[in-house]
JSON list of C-alpha atoms in Angstrom, two decimals:
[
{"chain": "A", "resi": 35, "resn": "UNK", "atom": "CA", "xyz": [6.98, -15.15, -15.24]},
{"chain": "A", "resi": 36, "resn": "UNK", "atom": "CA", "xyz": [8.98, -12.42, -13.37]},
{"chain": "A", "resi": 37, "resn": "UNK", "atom": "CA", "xyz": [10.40, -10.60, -16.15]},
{"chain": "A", "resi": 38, "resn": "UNK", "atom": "CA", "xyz": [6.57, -10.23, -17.08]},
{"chain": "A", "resi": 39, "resn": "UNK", "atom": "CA", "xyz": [5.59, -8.93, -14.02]},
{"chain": "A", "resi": 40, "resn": "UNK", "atom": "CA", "xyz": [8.15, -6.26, -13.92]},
{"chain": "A", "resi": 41, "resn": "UNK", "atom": "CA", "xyz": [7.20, -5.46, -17.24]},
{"chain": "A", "resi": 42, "resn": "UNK", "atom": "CA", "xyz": [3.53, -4.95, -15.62]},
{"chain": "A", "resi": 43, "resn": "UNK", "atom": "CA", "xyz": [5.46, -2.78, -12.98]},
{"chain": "A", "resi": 44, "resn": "UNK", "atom": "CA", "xyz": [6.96, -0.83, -15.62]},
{"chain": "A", "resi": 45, "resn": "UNK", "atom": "CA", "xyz": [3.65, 0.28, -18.12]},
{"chain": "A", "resi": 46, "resn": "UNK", "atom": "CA", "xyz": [2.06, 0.80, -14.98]},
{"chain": "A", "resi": 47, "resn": "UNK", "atom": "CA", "xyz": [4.11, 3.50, -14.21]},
{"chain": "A", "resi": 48, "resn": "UNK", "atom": "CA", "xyz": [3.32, 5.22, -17.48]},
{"chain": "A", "resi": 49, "resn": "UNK", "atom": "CA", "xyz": [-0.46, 4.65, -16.86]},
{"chain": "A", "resi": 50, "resn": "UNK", "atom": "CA", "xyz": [-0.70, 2.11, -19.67]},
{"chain": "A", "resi": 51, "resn": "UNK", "atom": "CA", "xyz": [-2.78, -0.35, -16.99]},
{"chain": "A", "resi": 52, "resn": "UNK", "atom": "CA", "xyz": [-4.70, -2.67, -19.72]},
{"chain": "A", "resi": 53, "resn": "UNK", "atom": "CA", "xyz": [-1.58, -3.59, -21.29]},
{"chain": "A", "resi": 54, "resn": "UNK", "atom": "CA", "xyz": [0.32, -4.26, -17.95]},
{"chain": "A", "resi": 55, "resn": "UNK", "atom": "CA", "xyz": [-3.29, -6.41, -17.15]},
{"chain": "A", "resi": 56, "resn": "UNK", "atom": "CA", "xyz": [-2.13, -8.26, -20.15]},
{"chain": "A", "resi": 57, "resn": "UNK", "atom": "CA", "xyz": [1.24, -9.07, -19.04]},
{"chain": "A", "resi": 58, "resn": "UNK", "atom": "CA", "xyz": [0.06, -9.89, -15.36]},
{"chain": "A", "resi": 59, "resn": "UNK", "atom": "CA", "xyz": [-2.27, -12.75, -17.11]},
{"chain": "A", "resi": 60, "resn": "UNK", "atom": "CA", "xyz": [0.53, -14.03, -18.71]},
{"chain": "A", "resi": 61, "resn": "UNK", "atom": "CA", "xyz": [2.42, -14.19, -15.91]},
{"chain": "A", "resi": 62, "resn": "UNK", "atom": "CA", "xyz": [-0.15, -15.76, -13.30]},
{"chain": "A", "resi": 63, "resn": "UNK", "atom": "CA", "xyz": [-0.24, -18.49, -16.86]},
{"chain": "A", "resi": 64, "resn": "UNK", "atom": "CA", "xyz": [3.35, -18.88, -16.62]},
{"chain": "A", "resi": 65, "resn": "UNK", "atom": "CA", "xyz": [3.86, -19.63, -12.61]},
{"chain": "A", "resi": 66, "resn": "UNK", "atom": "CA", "xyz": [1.29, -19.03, -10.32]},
{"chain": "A", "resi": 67, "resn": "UNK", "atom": "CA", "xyz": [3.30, -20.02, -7.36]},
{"chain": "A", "resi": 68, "resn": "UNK", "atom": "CA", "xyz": [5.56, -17.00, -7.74]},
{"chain": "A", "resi": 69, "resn": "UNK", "atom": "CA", "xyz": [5.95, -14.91, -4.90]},
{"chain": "A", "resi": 70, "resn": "UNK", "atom": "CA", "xyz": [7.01, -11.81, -7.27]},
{"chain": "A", "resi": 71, "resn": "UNK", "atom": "CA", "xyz": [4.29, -12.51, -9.74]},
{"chain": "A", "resi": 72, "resn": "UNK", "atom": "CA", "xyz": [1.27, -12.70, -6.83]},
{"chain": "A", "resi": 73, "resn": "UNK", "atom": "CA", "xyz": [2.57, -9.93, -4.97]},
{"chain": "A", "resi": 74, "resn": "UNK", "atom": "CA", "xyz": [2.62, -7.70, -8.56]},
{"chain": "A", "resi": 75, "resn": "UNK", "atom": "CA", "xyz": [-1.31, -8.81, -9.40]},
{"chain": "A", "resi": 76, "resn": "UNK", "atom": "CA", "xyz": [-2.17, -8.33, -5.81]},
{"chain": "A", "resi": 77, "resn": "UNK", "atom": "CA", "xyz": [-0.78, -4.41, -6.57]},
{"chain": "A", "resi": 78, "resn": "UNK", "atom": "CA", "xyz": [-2.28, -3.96, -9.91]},
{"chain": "A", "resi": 79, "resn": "UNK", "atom": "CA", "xyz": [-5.65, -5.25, -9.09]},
{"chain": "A", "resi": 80, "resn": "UNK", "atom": "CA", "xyz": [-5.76, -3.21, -6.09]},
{"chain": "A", "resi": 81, "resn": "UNK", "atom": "CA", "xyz": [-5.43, -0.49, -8.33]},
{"chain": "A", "resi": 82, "resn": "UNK", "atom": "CA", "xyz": [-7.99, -0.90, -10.92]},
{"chain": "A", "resi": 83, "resn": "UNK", "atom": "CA", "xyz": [-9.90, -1.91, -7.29]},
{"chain": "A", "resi": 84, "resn": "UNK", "atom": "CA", "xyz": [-10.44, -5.45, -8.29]},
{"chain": "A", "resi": 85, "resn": "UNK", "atom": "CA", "xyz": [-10.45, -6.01, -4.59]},
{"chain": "A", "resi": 86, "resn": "UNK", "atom": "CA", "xyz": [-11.46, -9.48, -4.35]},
{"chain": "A", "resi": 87, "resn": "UNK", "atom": "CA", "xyz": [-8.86, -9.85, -7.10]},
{"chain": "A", "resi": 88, "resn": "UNK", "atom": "CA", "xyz": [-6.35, -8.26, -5.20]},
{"chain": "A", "resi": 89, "resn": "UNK", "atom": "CA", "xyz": [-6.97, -10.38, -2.06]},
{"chain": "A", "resi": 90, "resn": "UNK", "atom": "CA", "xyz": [-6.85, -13.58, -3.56]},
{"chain": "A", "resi": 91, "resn": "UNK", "atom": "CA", "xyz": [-3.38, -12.34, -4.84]},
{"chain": "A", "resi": 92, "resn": "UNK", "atom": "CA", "xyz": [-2.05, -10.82, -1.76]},
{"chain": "A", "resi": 93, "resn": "UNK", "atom": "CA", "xyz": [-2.86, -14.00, 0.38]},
{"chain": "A", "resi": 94, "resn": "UNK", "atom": "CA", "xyz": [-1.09, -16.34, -1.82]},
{"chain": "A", "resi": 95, "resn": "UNK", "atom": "CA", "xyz": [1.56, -14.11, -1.54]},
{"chain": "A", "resi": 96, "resn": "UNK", "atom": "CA", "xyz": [1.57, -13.68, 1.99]},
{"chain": "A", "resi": 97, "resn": "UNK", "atom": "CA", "xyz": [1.52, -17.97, 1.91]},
{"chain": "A", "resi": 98, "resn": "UNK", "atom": "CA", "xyz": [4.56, -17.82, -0.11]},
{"chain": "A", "resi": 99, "resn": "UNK", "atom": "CA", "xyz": [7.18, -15.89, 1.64]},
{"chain": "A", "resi": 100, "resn": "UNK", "atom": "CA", "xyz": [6.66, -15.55, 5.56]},
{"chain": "A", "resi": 101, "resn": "UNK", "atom": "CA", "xyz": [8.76, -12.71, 6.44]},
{"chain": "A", "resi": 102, "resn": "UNK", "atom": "CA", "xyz": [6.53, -10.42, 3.97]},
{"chain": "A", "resi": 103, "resn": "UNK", "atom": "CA", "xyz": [5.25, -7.68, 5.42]},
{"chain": "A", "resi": 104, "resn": "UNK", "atom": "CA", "xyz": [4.10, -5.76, 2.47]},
{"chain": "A", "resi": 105, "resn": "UNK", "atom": "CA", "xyz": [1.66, -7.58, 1.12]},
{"chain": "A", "resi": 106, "resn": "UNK", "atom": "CA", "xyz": [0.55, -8.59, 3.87]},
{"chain": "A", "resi": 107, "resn": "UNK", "atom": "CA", "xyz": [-0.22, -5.38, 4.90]},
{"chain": "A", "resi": 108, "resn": "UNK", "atom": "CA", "xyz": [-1.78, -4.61, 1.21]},
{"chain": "A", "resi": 109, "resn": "UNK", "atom": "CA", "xyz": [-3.85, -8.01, 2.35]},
{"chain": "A", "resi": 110, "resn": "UNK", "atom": "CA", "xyz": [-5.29, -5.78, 5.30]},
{"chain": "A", "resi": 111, "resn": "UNK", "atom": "CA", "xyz": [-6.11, -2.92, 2.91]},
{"chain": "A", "resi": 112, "resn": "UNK", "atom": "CA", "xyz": [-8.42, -5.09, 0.64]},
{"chain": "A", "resi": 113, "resn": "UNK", "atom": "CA", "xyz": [-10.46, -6.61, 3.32]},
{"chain": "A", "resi": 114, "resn": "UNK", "atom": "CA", "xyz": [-10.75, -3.42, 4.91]},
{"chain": "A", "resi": 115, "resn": "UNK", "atom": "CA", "xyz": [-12.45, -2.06, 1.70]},
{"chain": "A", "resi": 116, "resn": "UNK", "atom": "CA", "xyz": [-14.41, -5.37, 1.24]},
{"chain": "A", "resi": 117, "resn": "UNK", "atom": "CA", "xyz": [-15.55, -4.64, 4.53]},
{"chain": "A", "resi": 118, "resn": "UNK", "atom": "CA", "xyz": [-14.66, -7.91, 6.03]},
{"chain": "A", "resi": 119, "resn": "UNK", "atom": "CA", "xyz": [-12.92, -6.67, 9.32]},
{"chain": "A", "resi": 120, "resn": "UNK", "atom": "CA", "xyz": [-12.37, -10.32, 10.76]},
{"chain": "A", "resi": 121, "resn": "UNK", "atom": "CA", "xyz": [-10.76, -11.29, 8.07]},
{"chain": "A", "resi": 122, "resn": "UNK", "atom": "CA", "xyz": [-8.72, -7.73, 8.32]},
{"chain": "A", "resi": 123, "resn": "UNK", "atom": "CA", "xyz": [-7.56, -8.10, 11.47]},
{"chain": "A", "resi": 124, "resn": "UNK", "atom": "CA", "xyz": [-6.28, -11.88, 10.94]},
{"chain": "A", "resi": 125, "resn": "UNK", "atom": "CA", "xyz": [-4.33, -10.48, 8.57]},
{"chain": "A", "resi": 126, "resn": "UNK", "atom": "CA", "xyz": [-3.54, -7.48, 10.32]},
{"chain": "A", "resi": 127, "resn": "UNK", "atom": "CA", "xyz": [-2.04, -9.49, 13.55]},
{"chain": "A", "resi": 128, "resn": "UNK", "atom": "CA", "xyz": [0.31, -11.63, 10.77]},
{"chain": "A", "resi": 129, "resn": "UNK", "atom": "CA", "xyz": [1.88, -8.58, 9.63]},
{"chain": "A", "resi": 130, "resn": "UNK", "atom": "CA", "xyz": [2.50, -7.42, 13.00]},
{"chain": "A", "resi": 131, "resn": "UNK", "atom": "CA", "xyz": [3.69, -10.34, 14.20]},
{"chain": "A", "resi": 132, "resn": "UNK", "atom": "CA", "xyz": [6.16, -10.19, 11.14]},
{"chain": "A", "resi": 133, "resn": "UNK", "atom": "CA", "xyz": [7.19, -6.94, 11.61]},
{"chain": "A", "resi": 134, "resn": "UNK", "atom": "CA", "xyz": [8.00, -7.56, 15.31]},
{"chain": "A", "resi": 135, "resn": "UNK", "atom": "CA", "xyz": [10.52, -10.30, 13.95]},
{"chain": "A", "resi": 136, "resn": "UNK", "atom": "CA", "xyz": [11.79, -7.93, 11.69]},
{"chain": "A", "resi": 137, "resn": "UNK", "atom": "CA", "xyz": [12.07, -4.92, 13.96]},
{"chain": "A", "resi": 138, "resn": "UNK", "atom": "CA", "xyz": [14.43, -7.89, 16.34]},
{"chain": "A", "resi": 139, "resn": "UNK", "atom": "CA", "xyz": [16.19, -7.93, 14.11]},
{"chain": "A", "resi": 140, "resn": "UNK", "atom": "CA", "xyz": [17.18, -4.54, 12.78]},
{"chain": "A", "resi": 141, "resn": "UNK", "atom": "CA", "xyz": [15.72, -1.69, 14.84]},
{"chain": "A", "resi": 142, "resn": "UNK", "atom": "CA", "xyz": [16.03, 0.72, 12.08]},
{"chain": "A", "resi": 143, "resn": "UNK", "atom": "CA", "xyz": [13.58, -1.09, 9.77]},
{"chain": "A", "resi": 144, "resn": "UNK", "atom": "CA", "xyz": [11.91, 1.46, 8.84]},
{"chain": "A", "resi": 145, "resn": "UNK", "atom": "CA", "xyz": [9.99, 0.24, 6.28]},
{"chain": "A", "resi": 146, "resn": "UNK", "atom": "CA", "xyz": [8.74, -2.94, 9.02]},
{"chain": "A", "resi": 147, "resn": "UNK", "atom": "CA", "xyz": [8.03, 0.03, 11.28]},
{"chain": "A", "resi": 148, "resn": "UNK", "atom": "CA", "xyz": [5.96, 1.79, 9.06]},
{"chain": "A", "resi": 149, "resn": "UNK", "atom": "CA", "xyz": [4.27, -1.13, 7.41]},
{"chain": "A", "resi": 150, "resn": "UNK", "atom": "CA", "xyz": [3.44, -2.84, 10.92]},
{"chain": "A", "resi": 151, "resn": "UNK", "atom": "CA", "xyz": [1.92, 1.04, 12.44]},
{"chain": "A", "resi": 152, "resn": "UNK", "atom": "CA", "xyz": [-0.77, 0.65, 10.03]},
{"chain": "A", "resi": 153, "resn": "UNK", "atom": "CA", "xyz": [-1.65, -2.86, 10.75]},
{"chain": "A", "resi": 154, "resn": "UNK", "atom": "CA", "xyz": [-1.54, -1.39, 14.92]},
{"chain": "A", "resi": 155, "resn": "UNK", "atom": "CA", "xyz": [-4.02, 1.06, 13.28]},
{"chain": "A", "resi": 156, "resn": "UNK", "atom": "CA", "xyz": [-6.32, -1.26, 12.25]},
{"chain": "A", "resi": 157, "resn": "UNK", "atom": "CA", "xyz": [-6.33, -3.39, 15.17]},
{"chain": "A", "resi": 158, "resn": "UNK", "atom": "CA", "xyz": [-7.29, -0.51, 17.64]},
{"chain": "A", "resi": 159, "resn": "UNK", "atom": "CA", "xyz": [-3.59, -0.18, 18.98]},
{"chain": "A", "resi": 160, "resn": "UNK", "atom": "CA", "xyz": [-3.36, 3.69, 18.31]},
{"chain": "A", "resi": 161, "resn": "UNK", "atom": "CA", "xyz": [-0.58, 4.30, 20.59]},
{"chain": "A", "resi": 162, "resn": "UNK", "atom": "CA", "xyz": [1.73, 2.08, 19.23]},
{"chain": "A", "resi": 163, "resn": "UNK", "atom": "CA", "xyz": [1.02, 2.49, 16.16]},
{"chain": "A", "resi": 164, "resn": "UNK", "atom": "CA", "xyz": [1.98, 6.23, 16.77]},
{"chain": "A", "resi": 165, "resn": "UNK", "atom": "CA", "xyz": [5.05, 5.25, 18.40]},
{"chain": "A", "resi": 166, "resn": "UNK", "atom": "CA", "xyz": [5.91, 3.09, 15.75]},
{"chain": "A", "resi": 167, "resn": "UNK", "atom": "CA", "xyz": [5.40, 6.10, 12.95]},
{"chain": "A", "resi": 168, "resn": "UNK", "atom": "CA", "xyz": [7.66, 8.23, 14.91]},
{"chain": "A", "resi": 169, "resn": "UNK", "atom": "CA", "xyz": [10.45, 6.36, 15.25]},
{"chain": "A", "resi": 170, "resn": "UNK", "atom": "CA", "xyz": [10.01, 5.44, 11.76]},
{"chain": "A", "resi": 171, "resn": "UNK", "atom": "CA", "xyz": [10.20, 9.18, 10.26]},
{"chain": "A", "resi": 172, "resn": "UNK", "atom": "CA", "xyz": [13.02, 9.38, 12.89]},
{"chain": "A", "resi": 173, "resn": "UNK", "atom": "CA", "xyz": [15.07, 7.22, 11.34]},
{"chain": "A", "resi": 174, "resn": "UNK", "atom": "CA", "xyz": [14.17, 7.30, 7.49]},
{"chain": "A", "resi": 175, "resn": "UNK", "atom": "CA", "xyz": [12.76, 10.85, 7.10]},
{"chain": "A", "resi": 176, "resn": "UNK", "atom": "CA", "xyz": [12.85, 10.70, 3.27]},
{"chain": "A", "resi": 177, "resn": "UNK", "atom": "CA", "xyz": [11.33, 6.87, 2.70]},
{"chain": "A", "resi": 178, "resn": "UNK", "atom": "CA", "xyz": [8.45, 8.16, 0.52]},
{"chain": "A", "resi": 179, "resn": "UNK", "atom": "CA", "xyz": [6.74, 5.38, 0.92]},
{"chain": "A", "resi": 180, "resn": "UNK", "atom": "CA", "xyz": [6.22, 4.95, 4.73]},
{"chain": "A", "resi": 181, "resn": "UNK", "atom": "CA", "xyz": [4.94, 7.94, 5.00]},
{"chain": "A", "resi": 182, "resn": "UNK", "atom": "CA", "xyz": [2.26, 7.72, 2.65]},
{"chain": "A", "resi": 183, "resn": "UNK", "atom": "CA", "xyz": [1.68, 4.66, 4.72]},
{"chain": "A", "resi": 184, "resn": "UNK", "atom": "CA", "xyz": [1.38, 7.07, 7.73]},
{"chain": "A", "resi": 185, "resn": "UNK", "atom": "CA", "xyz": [-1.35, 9.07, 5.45]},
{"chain": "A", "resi": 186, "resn": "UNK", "atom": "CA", "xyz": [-3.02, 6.18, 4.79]},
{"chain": "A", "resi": 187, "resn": "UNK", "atom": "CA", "xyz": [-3.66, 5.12, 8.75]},
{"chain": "A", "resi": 188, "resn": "UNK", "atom": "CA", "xyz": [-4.25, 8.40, 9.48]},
{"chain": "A", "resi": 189, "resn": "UNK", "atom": "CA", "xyz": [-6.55, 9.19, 6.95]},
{"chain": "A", "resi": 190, "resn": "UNK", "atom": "CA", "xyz": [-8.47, 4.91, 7.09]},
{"chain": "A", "resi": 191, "resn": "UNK", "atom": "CA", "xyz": [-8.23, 4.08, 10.80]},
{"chain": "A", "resi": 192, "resn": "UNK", "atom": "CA", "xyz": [-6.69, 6.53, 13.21]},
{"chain": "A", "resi": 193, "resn": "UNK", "atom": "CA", "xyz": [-9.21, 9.44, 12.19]},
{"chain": "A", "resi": 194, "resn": "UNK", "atom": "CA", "xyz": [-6.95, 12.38, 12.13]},
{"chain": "A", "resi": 195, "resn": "UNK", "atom": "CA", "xyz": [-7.96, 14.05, 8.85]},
{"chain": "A", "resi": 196, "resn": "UNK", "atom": "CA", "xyz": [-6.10, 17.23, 9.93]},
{"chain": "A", "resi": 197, "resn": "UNK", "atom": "CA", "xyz": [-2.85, 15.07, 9.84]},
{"chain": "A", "resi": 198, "resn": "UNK", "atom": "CA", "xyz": [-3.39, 13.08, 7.08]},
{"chain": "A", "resi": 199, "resn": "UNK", "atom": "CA", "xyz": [-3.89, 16.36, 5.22]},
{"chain": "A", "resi": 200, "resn": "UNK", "atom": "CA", "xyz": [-0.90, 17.84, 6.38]},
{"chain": "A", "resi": 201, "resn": "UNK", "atom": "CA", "xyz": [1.19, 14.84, 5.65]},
{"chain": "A", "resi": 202, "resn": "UNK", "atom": "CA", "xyz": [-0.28, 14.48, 2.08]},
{"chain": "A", "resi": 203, "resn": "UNK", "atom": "CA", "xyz": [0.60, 18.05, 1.27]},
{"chain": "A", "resi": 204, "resn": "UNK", "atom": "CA", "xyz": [4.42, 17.50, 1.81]},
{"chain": "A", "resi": 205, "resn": "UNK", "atom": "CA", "xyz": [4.02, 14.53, 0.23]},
{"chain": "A", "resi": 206, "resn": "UNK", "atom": "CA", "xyz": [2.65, 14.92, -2.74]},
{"chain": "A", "resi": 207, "resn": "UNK", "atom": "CA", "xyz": [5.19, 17.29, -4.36]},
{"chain": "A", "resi": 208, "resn": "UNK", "atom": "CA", "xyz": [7.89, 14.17, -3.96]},
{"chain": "A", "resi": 209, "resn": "UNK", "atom": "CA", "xyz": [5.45, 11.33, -5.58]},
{"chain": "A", "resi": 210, "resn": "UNK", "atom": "CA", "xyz": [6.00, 10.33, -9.44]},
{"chain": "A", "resi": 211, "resn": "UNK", "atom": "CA", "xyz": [2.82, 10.43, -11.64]},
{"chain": "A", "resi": 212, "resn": "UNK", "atom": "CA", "xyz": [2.29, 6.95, -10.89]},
{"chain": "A", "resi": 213, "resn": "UNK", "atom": "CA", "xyz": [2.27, 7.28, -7.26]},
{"chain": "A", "resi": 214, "resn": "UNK", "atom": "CA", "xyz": [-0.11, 9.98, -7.41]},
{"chain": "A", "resi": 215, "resn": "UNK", "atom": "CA", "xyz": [-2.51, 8.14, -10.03]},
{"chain": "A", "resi": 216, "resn": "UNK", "atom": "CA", "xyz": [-2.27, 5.47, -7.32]},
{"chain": "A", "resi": 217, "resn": "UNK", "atom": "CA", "xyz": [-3.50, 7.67, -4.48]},
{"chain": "A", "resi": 218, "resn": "UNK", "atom": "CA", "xyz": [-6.51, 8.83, -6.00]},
{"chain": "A", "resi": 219, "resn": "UNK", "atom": "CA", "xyz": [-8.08, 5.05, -6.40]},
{"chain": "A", "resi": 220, "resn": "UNK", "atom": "CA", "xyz": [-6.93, 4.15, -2.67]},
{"chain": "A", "resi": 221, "resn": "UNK", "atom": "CA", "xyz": [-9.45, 3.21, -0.72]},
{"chain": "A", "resi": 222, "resn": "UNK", "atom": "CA", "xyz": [-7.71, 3.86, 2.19]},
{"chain": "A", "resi": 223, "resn": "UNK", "atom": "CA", "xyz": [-7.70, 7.18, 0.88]},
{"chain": "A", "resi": 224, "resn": "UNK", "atom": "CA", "xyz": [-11.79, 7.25, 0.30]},
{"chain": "A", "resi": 225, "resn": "UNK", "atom": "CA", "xyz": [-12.15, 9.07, 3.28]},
{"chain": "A", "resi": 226, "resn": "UNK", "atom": "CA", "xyz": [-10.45, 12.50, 2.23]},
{"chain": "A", "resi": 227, "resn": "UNK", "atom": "CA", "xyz": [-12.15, 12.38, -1.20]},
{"chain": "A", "resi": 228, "resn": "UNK", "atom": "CA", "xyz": [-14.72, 14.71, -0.84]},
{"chain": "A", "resi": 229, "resn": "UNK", "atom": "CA", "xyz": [-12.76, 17.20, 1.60]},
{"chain": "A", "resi": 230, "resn": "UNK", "atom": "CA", "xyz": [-11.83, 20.11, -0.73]},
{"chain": "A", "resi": 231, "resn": "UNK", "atom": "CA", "xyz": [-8.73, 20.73, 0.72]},
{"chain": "A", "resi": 232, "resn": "UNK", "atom": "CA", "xyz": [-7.88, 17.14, -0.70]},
{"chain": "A", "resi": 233, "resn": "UNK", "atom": "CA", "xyz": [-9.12, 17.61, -3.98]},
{"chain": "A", "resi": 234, "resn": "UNK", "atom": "CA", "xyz": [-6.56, 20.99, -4.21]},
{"chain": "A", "resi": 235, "resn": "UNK", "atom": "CA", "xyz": [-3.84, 19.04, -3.27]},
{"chain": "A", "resi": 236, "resn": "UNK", "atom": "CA", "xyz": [-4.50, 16.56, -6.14]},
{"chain": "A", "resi": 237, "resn": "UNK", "atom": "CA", "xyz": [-5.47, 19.21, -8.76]},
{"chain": "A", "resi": 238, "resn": "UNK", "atom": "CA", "xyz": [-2.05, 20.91, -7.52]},
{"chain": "A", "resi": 239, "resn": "UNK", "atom": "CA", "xyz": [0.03, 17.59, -7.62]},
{"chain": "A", "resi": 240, "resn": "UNK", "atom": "CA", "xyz": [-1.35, 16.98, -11.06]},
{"chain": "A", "resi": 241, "resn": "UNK", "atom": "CA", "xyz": [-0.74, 20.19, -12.19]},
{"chain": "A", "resi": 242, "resn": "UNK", "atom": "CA", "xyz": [2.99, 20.60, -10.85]},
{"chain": "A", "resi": 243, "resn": "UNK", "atom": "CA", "xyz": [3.14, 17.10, -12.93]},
{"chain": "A", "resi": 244, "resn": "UNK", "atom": "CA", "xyz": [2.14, 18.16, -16.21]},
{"chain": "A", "resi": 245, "resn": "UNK", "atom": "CA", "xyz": [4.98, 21.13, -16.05]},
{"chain": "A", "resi": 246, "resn": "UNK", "atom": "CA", "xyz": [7.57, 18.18, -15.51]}
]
C-alpha cells in the first residue's frame, strides 16, 4: 500500500494527478489503516479540492499516529474551506497541543513551530502565532515549506495581505512546479486570487518554470 502511495507522490509531482488518483485507490484497497497511505489521499484530494475527501483522510490520519502535526494541521485547512469552523478549531487545538509536545521536546522544531503558528492563527491567538513564525524563520530560514505555511496564515487568517505578498514573492522563485501547481488550488490561498499583484507572481513563477 505504501509503495503505491509514494508512487501517487511521485506522478503528482509531474502533474499526472488522474493517474496518481489511480494509485491512491489502490492503495486505500490495499490498507486503509495506513498512516502513510491516509495522510497521501488526504494531500491529493486536497488538491483536486475534494475537501470532504480530504478530511475524511486527514482525520483518520490524525487517529493513526498522535504526534502528527501535519495532517493535522492539513485537517484544519479542509474544514476551514468547508466552512465548518467548530470542527476547525477542534482540530486546530490538537495540533497545537501536539506541537507544544513537540516543541518540549526539541526547541528548534521548526517545522512543529511553523505547523502549530497556523493552527494559533486560526484559533484567534495572533500573537503567538507570530512569535511562533519568528522563531521558526530564525532557526530554519531556508525550510521552504514553513514558510509557505507562514503565507498561508497570513494570507487565510491573520489578514496581512501585504505580508503574505511579500513572503510569496521570495518564495516562489525556490518552489518546484509541483509546489507552485499546488498553490494556485489552495484555498488558503483563495484570498489573494484576485489581487493582481498575485496573479504576476504566478504568471512570473510559471514563466521562470518553463525556462527550467
Amino acid at each position: 500500500a505504501e509503495a503505491h502511495a509514494a508512487r501517487a507522490k511521485i506522478l503528482t509531482e509531474y502533474g499526472r494527478i488522474d493517474e496518481a488518483s489511480d494509485e491512491i485507490d489502490i492503495a486505500l484497497r490495499l490498507d486503509p489503516e495506513s498512516y502513510e497511505v491516509n495522510r497521501s489521499a488526504g494531500k491529493l484530494r486536497y488538491r483536486q479540492r475534494r475537501l470532504p475527501d480530504a478530511v475524511r483522510h486527514y482525520e483518520k490520519a490524525m487517529e493513526l499516529l498522535d504526534t502528527d502535526i501535519h495532517a493535522t494541521g492539513m485537517l484544519v485547512s479542509c474544514y476551514i474551506a468547508i466552512g465548518d469552523e467548530s470542527a476547525a478549531h477542534r482540530a486546530a487545538q490538537i495540533a497545537v497541543e501536539r506541537a507544544e509536545k513537540a516543541i518540549a521536546l526539541d526547541q528548534n522544531d521548526a517545522s512543529a513551530l511553523a505547523g502549530g503558528a497556523y493552527s494559533l492563527a486560526v484559533l484567534g491567538e495572533t500573537e503567538r502565532a507570530k512569535t511562533w513564525m519568528n522563531r521558526a524563520a530564525l532557526i530554519d530560514p531556508e525550510n521552504v515549506n514553513a514558510r509557505y505555511n507562514f503565507v498561508c496564515a497570513l494570507a487565510a487568517h491573520l489578514h496581512d495581505t501585504e505580508g503574505a505578498l511579500q513572503m510569496l514573492a521570495s518564495l516562489l522563485p525556490l518552489m518546484s512546479a509541483s509546489f507552485v501547481k499546488y498553490a494556485m488550488v489552495d484555498p488558503d490561498l483563495d484570498t489573494l486570487r484576485e489581487d493582481p499583484r498575485f496573479q504576476a507572481l504566478v504568471a512570473a513563477a510559471e514563466a521562470q518554470l518553463s525556462r527550467g
